Amino acid sequence: MISVNDKKYRVIDANVYWIPEELFTDQDLFEAFLRTVPAEYGVRAVGYELDDGRKAIKIEKPFGYDNLNYFQGDYILEHQLKEMDEAGVDQAVMKLPGCQEWMNLDLCRKFNDLASEFAEKSGGRMIPLAVVPPYGDQASLKELDRCIDELHMHGVQISAHYGQYYPDDPMFREFFRHVNARKLPVYVHHTPLPVDYASLIDYNNLRRSFGRCQDQVTAVSREIFSGMFDELPDLKMVHSMLGGAYFAFANMFFPTDSGGGRFQAGREDIKEQFRNHIYFELSHSQPWGKECLELAVKVLGADHMIYGSSYPVKKVWLTGGPSFVSDLEISEEEKNQILSGNASRIYGI
């Protein structure tokens, strides 16, 4: 909990990254992880060593272009809890840092067990989400049920796309039918680059920042325009990176006039479906800036925005993030919704 100007705010950081530290100390697990990354499709995992001797993994897409980095020592529970205390963060939802796209079922089972152990040691401060391949086969759905019923996880995490396919593709429908029936929230993590990325790769921050946003805008829009929620009325999707700055596009994608037959959304209830099924996690607050976050509240609604820091990517995003949100020129109710209320409601915390 943080105090700002004599006001107290409960804080749930809904995007604290976690991978098992065993990944860097168990050679078999390390190699199993590297093997799951599909080099044959232009994605490569490379193990290397930092200047201080710690192990690290980088994900290249395409070869030679860094898009994700994982460092040994970033995911130690005692360190994370100490820095959460410093930030005034009461609880955190644990997310995998972008590797959901490639993990096979065996590796998912291992990570789910380790995540459950990690969360149990935290005394309830760390909230785990399940990870399974989202193709709807019986073994994967059984593992998802085990995570919810036996490991007491609070939802499931997926990638914004898998290979060339976004979540609206029919190949994922059996998975979503199961999730819908169980009324589980789905966290949708951005991938390093969208499916079509040729024009983005040359410049580092165009690739690493805008690439993630373009991927999320594409995923959200395909979900909405596909009509998948007609069949899945209880499905709630929480997209990272504010859906790729979706507040900048929502009014354009859902026009209020017909435009003489041009630029039609395709159905009259499209905006209603958008409101009923799509939620937005900040991923980190400071990089958006005050003006953009206030605009996001105005366009998307504070009741659809969830605070997250992307810690430990940058410590200051954790330690300074809650106060940054509390300083926005929005109502106290809206601040509480973003900082904890929405996460508590959606993830059942």
Protein backbone atom coordinates (compact mmCIF):
# COMPACT_ATOMS: atom_id res chain seq x y z
CA MET A 1 0.00 0.00 0.00
CA ILE A 2 1.24 3.47 -0.84
CA SER A 3 0.42 6.81 0.73
CA VAL A 4 0.31 9.90 -1.48
CA ASN A 5 -0.86 13.26 -0.11
CA ASP A 6 -2.32 11.51 2.95
CA LYS A 7 -4.33 9.14 0.74
CA LYS A 8 -3.71 5.40 0.90
CA TYR A 9 -3.92 3.12 -2.11
CA ARG A 10 -3.88 -0.64 -2.21
CA VAL A 11 -1.63 -1.74 -5.09
CA ILE A 12 -1.73 -4.95 -7.11
CA ASP A 13 1.04 -5.04 -9.69
CA ALA A 14 -0.55 -7.21 -12.37
CA ASN A 15 2.62 -7.61 -14.42
CA VAL A 16 5.61 -8.82 -12.44
CA TYR A 17 7.74 -11.09 -14.56
CA TRP A 18 8.86 -14.47 -13.31
CA ILE A 19 10.82 -17.36 -14.66
CA PRO A 20 12.35 -20.02 -12.40
CA GLU A 21 15.89 -19.28 -11.27
CA GLU A 22 16.42 -23.01 -11.78
CA LEU A 23 16.45 -22.21 -15.48
CA PHE A 24 19.96 -20.82 -15.00
CA THR A 25 21.27 -23.45 -12.58
CA ASP A 26 19.77 -26.68 -13.93
CA GLN A 27 21.55 -27.45 -17.20
CA ASP A 28 18.89 -29.94 -18.33
CA LEU A 29 16.13 -27.37 -17.81
CA PHE A 30 18.23 -24.67 -19.47
CA GLU A 31 18.78 -26.80 -22.58
CA ALA A 32 15.14 -27.95 -22.66
CA PHE A 33 14.06 -24.31 -22.68
CA LEU A 34 16.44 -23.40 -25.49
CA ARG A 35 15.21 -26.36 -27.54
CA THR A 36 11.59 -25.19 -27.44
CA VAL A 37 12.38 -21.96 -29.26
CA PRO A 38 11.71 -22.71 -32.96
CA ALA A 39 14.90 -21.77 -34.77
CA GLU A 40 13.45 -23.32 -37.93
CA TYR A 41 10.93 -20.43 -37.98
CA GLY A 42 13.50 -17.69 -37.58
CA VAL A 43 13.45 -17.41 -33.78
CA ARG A 44 16.55 -18.31 -31.80
CA ALA A 45 17.39 -18.56 -28.08
CA VAL A 46 21.01 -17.91 -27.18
CA GLY A 47 22.62 -18.46 -23.80
CA TYR A 48 25.37 -16.04 -22.87
CA GLU A 49 27.13 -14.54 -19.86
CA LEU A 50 26.83 -11.04 -18.43
CA ASP A 51 29.88 -8.99 -17.46
CA ASP A 52 29.36 -9.90 -13.80
CA GLY A 53 29.36 -13.63 -14.58
CA ARG A 54 25.61 -14.24 -14.37
CA LYS A 55 23.93 -16.38 -17.00
CA ALA A 56 21.50 -14.81 -19.44
CA ILE A 57 19.28 -15.78 -22.36
CA LYS A 58 18.40 -13.64 -25.34
CA ILE A 59 15.66 -14.31 -27.85
CA GLU A 60 16.49 -13.24 -31.38
CA LYS A 61 13.82 -12.69 -34.03
CA PRO A 62 15.04 -12.83 -36.72
CA PHE A 63 18.55 -14.10 -36.10
CA GLY A 64 20.84 -11.35 -34.90
CA TYR A 65 18.08 -9.04 -33.62
CA ASP A 66 17.57 -9.08 -29.83
CA ASN A 67 13.95 -8.87 -28.69
CA LEU A 68 13.83 -10.47 -25.22
CA ASN A 69 16.47 -10.86 -22.50
CA TYR A 70 16.34 -12.94 -19.31
CA PHE A 71 18.97 -12.44 -16.59
CA GLN A 72 19.93 -14.78 -13.77
CA GLY A 73 19.23 -13.21 -10.38
CA ASP A 74 16.24 -11.14 -11.48
CA TYR A 75 13.68 -13.62 -10.16
CA ILE A 76 14.76 -14.26 -6.56
CA LEU A 77 11.74 -14.11 -4.25
CA GLU A 78 13.42 -12.30 -1.35
CA HIS A 79 14.70 -9.57 -3.64
CA GLN A 80 11.37 -9.15 -5.36
CA LEU A 81 9.42 -8.93 -2.08
CA LYS A 82 11.88 -6.36 -0.72
CA GLU A 83 11.50 -4.16 -3.77
CA MET A 84 7.72 -4.60 -3.76
CA ASP A 85 7.76 -3.32 -0.18
CA GLU A 86 9.85 -0.35 -1.29
CA ALA A 87 7.30 0.38 -4.03
CA GLY A 88 4.27 -0.07 -1.78
CA VAL A 89 3.02 -3.02 -3.82
CA ASP A 90 0.80 -5.35 -1.81
CA GLN A 91 0.49 -8.24 -4.26
CA ALA A 92 1.76 -9.11 -7.72
CA VAL A 93 0.44 -11.25 -10.57
CA MET A 94 3.26 -13.38 -11.96
CA LYS A 95 3.70 -13.47 -15.74
CA LEU A 96 6.17 -15.27 -17.96
CA PRO A 97 8.25 -12.75 -19.92
CA GLY A 98 7.17 -13.54 -23.46
CA CYS A 99 8.13 -17.21 -23.71
CA GLN A 100 4.51 -18.47 -23.66
CA GLU A 101 4.57 -18.69 -27.44
CA TRP A 102 7.05 -21.57 -27.67
CA MET A 103 6.70 -23.68 -24.53
CA ASN A 104 5.63 -27.29 -24.99
CA LEU A 105 3.40 -29.11 -22.52
CA ASP A 106 6.22 -30.80 -20.59
CA LEU A 107 7.96 -27.48 -20.03
CA CYS A 108 4.66 -25.84 -19.09
CA ARG A 109 4.05 -28.49 -16.43
CA LYS A 110 7.51 -27.88 -14.96
CA PHE A 111 7.06 -24.11 -14.93
CA ASN A 112 3.58 -24.40 -13.42
CA ASP A 113 4.89 -26.51 -10.55
CA LEU A 114 7.78 -24.12 -9.90
CA ALA A 115 5.50 -21.08 -10.11
CA SER A 116 3.14 -22.64 -7.57
CA GLU A 117 6.02 -23.31 -5.18
CA PHE A 118 7.31 -19.77 -5.64
CA ALA A 119 3.87 -18.28 -4.92
CA GLU A 120 3.38 -20.46 -1.85
CA LYS A 121 6.68 -19.27 -0.40
CA SER A 122 5.57 -15.67 -0.89
CA GLY A 123 2.79 -16.04 1.65
CA GLY A 124 0.07 -15.03 -0.79
CA ARG A 125 1.77 -11.95 -2.20
CA MET A 126 2.61 -13.56 -5.54
CA ILE A 127 -0.40 -14.63 -7.63
CA PRO A 128 0.42 -17.26 -10.30
CA LEU A 129 -1.21 -17.78 -13.69
CA ALA A 130 -1.16 -21.08 -15.54
CA VAL A 131 0.59 -21.62 -18.85
CA VAL A 132 -0.35 -24.35 -21.34
CA PRO A 133 -0.18 -24.72 -25.12
CA PRO A 134 -3.52 -23.23 -26.27
CA TYR A 135 -4.48 -25.80 -28.88
CA GLY A 136 -7.27 -27.50 -26.94
CA ASP A 137 -5.89 -31.04 -26.81
CA GLN A 138 -7.07 -33.07 -23.82
CA ALA A 139 -3.66 -33.26 -22.12
CA SER A 140 -3.23 -29.48 -22.20
CA LEU A 141 -6.75 -28.85 -20.93
CA LYS A 142 -6.17 -31.38 -18.16
CA GLU A 143 -3.02 -29.50 -17.17
CA LEU A 144 -4.96 -26.23 -17.12
CA ASP A 145 -7.58 -27.79 -14.85
CA ARG A 146 -4.82 -29.07 -12.56
CA CYS A 147 -3.38 -25.58 -12.31
CA ILE A 148 -6.74 -24.10 -11.31
CA ASP A 149 -8.11 -26.90 -9.12
CA GLU A 150 -4.95 -28.21 -7.44
CA LEU A 151 -2.37 -25.43 -7.72
CA HIS A 152 -4.99 -22.70 -7.13
CA MET A 153 -3.87 -20.43 -9.93
CA HIS A 154 -5.95 -17.40 -10.88
CA GLY A 155 -6.18 -17.58 -14.66
CA VAL A 156 -4.18 -18.51 -17.72
CA GLN A 157 -1.58 -16.63 -19.74
CA ILE A 158 -1.12 -16.84 -23.49
CA SER A 159 0.88 -15.14 -26.21
CA ALA A 160 -0.59 -12.50 -28.54
CA HIS A 161 0.16 -14.85 -31.41
CA TYR A 162 1.57 -18.31 -32.02
CA GLY A 163 3.70 -18.56 -35.11
CA GLN A 164 1.57 -16.97 -37.83
CA TYR A 165 -1.75 -17.19 -35.97
CA TYR A 166 -3.57 -14.77 -33.64
CA PRO A 167 -6.04 -15.88 -30.92
CA ASP A 168 -9.11 -15.52 -33.14
CA ASP A 169 -7.91 -18.39 -35.34
CA PRO A 170 -10.11 -21.52 -35.17
CA MET A 171 -7.15 -23.63 -34.05
CA PHE A 172 -7.47 -22.05 -30.59
CA ARG A 173 -11.25 -22.22 -30.28
CA GLU A 174 -11.44 -25.47 -28.30
CA PHE A 175 -9.03 -24.00 -25.75
CA PHE A 176 -11.13 -20.85 -25.45
CA ARG A 177 -14.35 -22.86 -25.14
CA HIS A 178 -12.85 -24.59 -22.12
CA VAL A 179 -11.60 -21.32 -20.64
CA ASN A 180 -14.97 -19.68 -21.27
CA ALA A 181 -16.82 -22.54 -19.56
CA ARG A 182 -14.58 -22.21 -16.53
CA LYS A 183 -14.84 -18.39 -16.58
CA LEU A 184 -11.08 -17.96 -16.39
CA PRO A 185 -9.42 -14.62 -17.19
CA VAL A 186 -6.90 -14.78 -20.03
CA TYR A 187 -3.80 -12.61 -19.90
CA VAL A 188 -2.47 -11.92 -23.41
CA HIS A 189 1.22 -11.07 -23.41
CA HIS A 190 2.72 -9.17 -26.31
CA THR A 191 5.25 -10.97 -28.46
CA PRO A 192 8.52 -9.32 -29.50
CA LEU A 193 7.25 -8.60 -33.00
CA PRO A 194 3.96 -8.89 -34.89
CA VAL A 195 3.48 -11.61 -37.47
CA ASP A 196 4.41 -9.17 -40.27
CA TYR A 197 7.54 -7.36 -39.12
CA ALA A 198 9.86 -6.83 -42.07
CA SER A 199 9.74 -3.03 -41.91
CA LEU A 200 10.34 -2.86 -38.12
CA ILE A 201 13.52 -4.82 -37.51
CA ASP A 202 16.27 -2.39 -38.53
CA TYR A 203 16.04 0.00 -35.58
CA ASN A 204 16.21 -1.21 -32.00
CA ASN A 205 13.46 0.83 -30.35
CA LEU A 206 11.18 0.65 -33.37
CA ARG A 207 11.51 -3.12 -33.17
CA ARG A 208 11.39 -3.56 -29.39
CA SER A 209 8.81 -0.91 -28.49
CA PHE A 210 6.56 -0.33 -31.47
CA GLY A 211 6.73 -3.97 -32.57
CA ARG A 212 5.03 -5.05 -29.33
CA CYS A 213 2.37 -2.37 -29.72
CA GLN A 214 1.58 -3.28 -33.31
CA ASP A 215 1.26 -6.91 -32.26
CA GLN A 216 -1.27 -6.09 -29.55
CA VAL A 217 -3.34 -3.73 -31.71
CA THR A 218 -3.57 -6.51 -34.28
CA ALA A 219 -4.51 -9.16 -31.71
CA VAL A 220 -7.21 -7.05 -30.02
CA SER A 221 -8.72 -5.98 -33.33
CA ARG A 222 -8.83 -9.48 -34.76
CA GLU A 223 -10.54 -10.74 -31.61
CA ILE A 224 -13.18 -8.05 -31.82
CA PHE A 225 -13.86 -8.15 -35.55
CA SER A 226 -13.82 -11.96 -35.76
CA GLY A 227 -17.04 -12.41 -33.80
CA MET A 228 -15.40 -15.02 -31.55
CA PHE A 229 -17.10 -13.57 -28.47
CA ASP A 230 -20.52 -14.51 -29.83
CA GLU A 231 -19.57 -18.08 -29.00
CA LEU A 232 -17.57 -17.15 -25.89
CA PRO A 233 -19.80 -14.78 -23.90
CA ASP A 234 -17.93 -15.09 -20.59
CA LEU A 235 -14.40 -14.71 -21.97
CA LYS A 236 -12.32 -11.85 -20.55
CA MET A 237 -9.03 -10.99 -22.31
CA VAL A 238 -6.46 -8.79 -20.57
CA HIS A 239 -3.98 -7.38 -23.09
CA SER A 240 -0.58 -6.03 -22.14
CA MET A 241 0.96 -2.71 -23.32
CA LEU A 242 -2.49 -1.04 -23.07
CA GLY A 243 -3.38 -3.15 -26.07
CA GLY A 244 -0.61 -1.42 -28.00
CA ALA A 245 -1.95 2.07 -27.14
CA TYR A 246 -5.45 1.04 -28.16
CA PHE A 247 -6.82 4.29 -26.79
CA ALA A 248 -5.36 5.95 -29.89
CA PHE A 249 -7.37 3.76 -32.27
CA ALA A 250 -10.61 2.77 -30.53
CA ASN A 251 -12.74 5.64 -31.80
CA MET A 252 -11.41 5.18 -35.32
CA PHE A 253 -12.01 1.42 -35.30
CA PHE A 254 -15.54 1.80 -33.93
CA PRO A 255 -16.96 4.82 -35.81
CA THR A 256 -20.28 6.25 -34.77
CA ASP A 257 -21.38 7.12 -38.32
CA SER A 258 -21.67 4.96 -41.40
CA GLY A 259 -19.26 7.00 -43.51
CA GLY A 260 -21.41 6.44 -46.57
CA GLY A 261 -20.63 2.73 -46.47
CA ARG A 262 -16.92 3.18 -45.96
CA PHE A 263 -14.90 2.13 -42.89
CA GLN A 264 -17.80 0.24 -41.35
CA ALA A 265 -17.08 -1.88 -38.28
CA GLY A 266 -19.27 -4.64 -39.69
CA ARG A 267 -21.83 -4.92 -36.91
CA GLU A 268 -23.66 -2.54 -34.62
CA ASP A 269 -22.66 -4.15 -31.31
CA ILE A 270 -18.91 -4.10 -31.97
CA LYS A 271 -18.18 -1.44 -29.35
CA GLU A 272 -20.31 -3.27 -26.80
CA GLN A 273 -18.33 -6.46 -27.37
CA PHE A 274 -15.12 -4.47 -27.01
CA ARG A 275 -16.28 -3.19 -23.62
CA ASN A 276 -17.53 -6.57 -22.43
CA HIS A 277 -14.48 -8.68 -23.27
CA ILE A 278 -11.28 -6.61 -23.55
CA TYR A 279 -9.21 -5.18 -20.69
CA PHE A 280 -5.89 -3.37 -20.75
CA GLU A 281 -2.84 -3.82 -18.55
CA LEU A 282 -0.42 -0.88 -18.50
CA SER A 283 2.75 -3.04 -18.55
CA HIS A 284 4.53 0.05 -17.16
CA SER A 285 3.16 3.51 -16.41
CA GLN A 286 5.98 6.06 -16.72
CA PRO A 287 6.93 5.45 -20.38
CA TRP A 288 3.37 6.29 -21.48
CA GLY A 289 3.56 9.70 -19.85
CA LYS A 290 0.90 11.56 -17.91
CA GLU A 291 -1.00 12.89 -20.93
CA CYS A 292 -1.33 9.51 -22.65
CA LEU A 293 -2.47 7.70 -19.51
CA GLU A 294 -5.10 10.33 -18.80
CA LEU A 295 -6.31 10.04 -22.39
CA ALA A 296 -6.40 6.25 -22.02
CA VAL A 297 -8.64 6.62 -18.97
CA LYS A 298 -10.94 8.92 -20.93
CA VAL A 299 -11.18 6.62 -23.96
CA LEU A 300 -10.90 3.10 -22.50
CA GLY A 301 -12.34 3.77 -19.05
CA ALA A 302 -10.55 3.33 -15.75
CA ASP A 303 -12.70 0.26 -15.10
CA HIS A 304 -10.90 -1.45 -18.01
CA MET A 305 -7.31 -0.54 -17.09
CA ILE A 306 -5.06 -2.61 -14.84
CA TYR A 307 -1.81 -1.46 -13.28
CA GLY A 308 1.37 -3.39 -14.10
CA SER A 309 5.07 -2.51 -14.03
CA SER A 310 6.91 -5.12 -16.16
CA TYR A 311 9.31 -5.50 -13.22
CA PRO A 312 12.20 -6.45 -13.18
CA VAL A 313 12.81 -4.98 -16.64
CA LYS A 314 13.41 -1.63 -14.91
CA LYS A 315 13.28 -1.29 -11.13
CA VAL A 316 12.03 2.30 -11.33
CA TRP A 317 8.91 1.13 -13.19
CA LEU A 318 8.08 -0.85 -10.03
CA THR A 319 9.17 1.64 -7.38
CA GLY A 320 7.81 4.75 -9.08
CA GLY A 321 4.85 3.33 -10.97
CA PRO A 322 2.10 3.40 -8.33
CA SER A 323 2.82 7.00 -7.33
CA PHE A 324 2.90 7.97 -11.01
CA VAL A 325 -0.65 6.64 -11.42
CA SER A 326 -1.79 8.24 -8.17
CA ASP A 327 -0.58 11.63 -9.45
CA LEU A 328 -2.76 11.50 -12.58
CA GLU A 329 -5.56 14.05 -12.83
CA ILE A 330 -8.33 11.49 -12.53
CA SER A 331 -10.78 10.71 -9.73
CA GLU A 332 -9.87 8.79 -6.60
CA GLU A 333 -12.26 6.05 -7.65
CA GLU A 334 -10.48 5.74 -10.99
CA LYS A 335 -7.07 5.57 -9.32
CA ASN A 336 -8.23 2.77 -7.04
CA GLN A 337 -9.75 0.88 -9.97
CA ILE A 338 -6.46 0.99 -11.89
CA LEU A 339 -4.13 0.32 -8.97
CA SER A 340 -5.98 -2.67 -7.49
CA GLY A 341 -9.74 -2.83 -7.94
CA ASN A 342 -9.84 -4.18 -11.48
CA ALA A 343 -7.08 -6.74 -10.92
CA SER A 344 -8.77 -7.92 -7.73
CA ARG A 345 -12.09 -8.35 -9.53
CA ILE A 346 -10.85 -9.96 -12.74
CA TYR A 347 -8.22 -12.27 -11.25
CA GLY A 348 -10.21 -13.08 -8.11
CA ILE A 349 -7.55 -11.79 -5.70
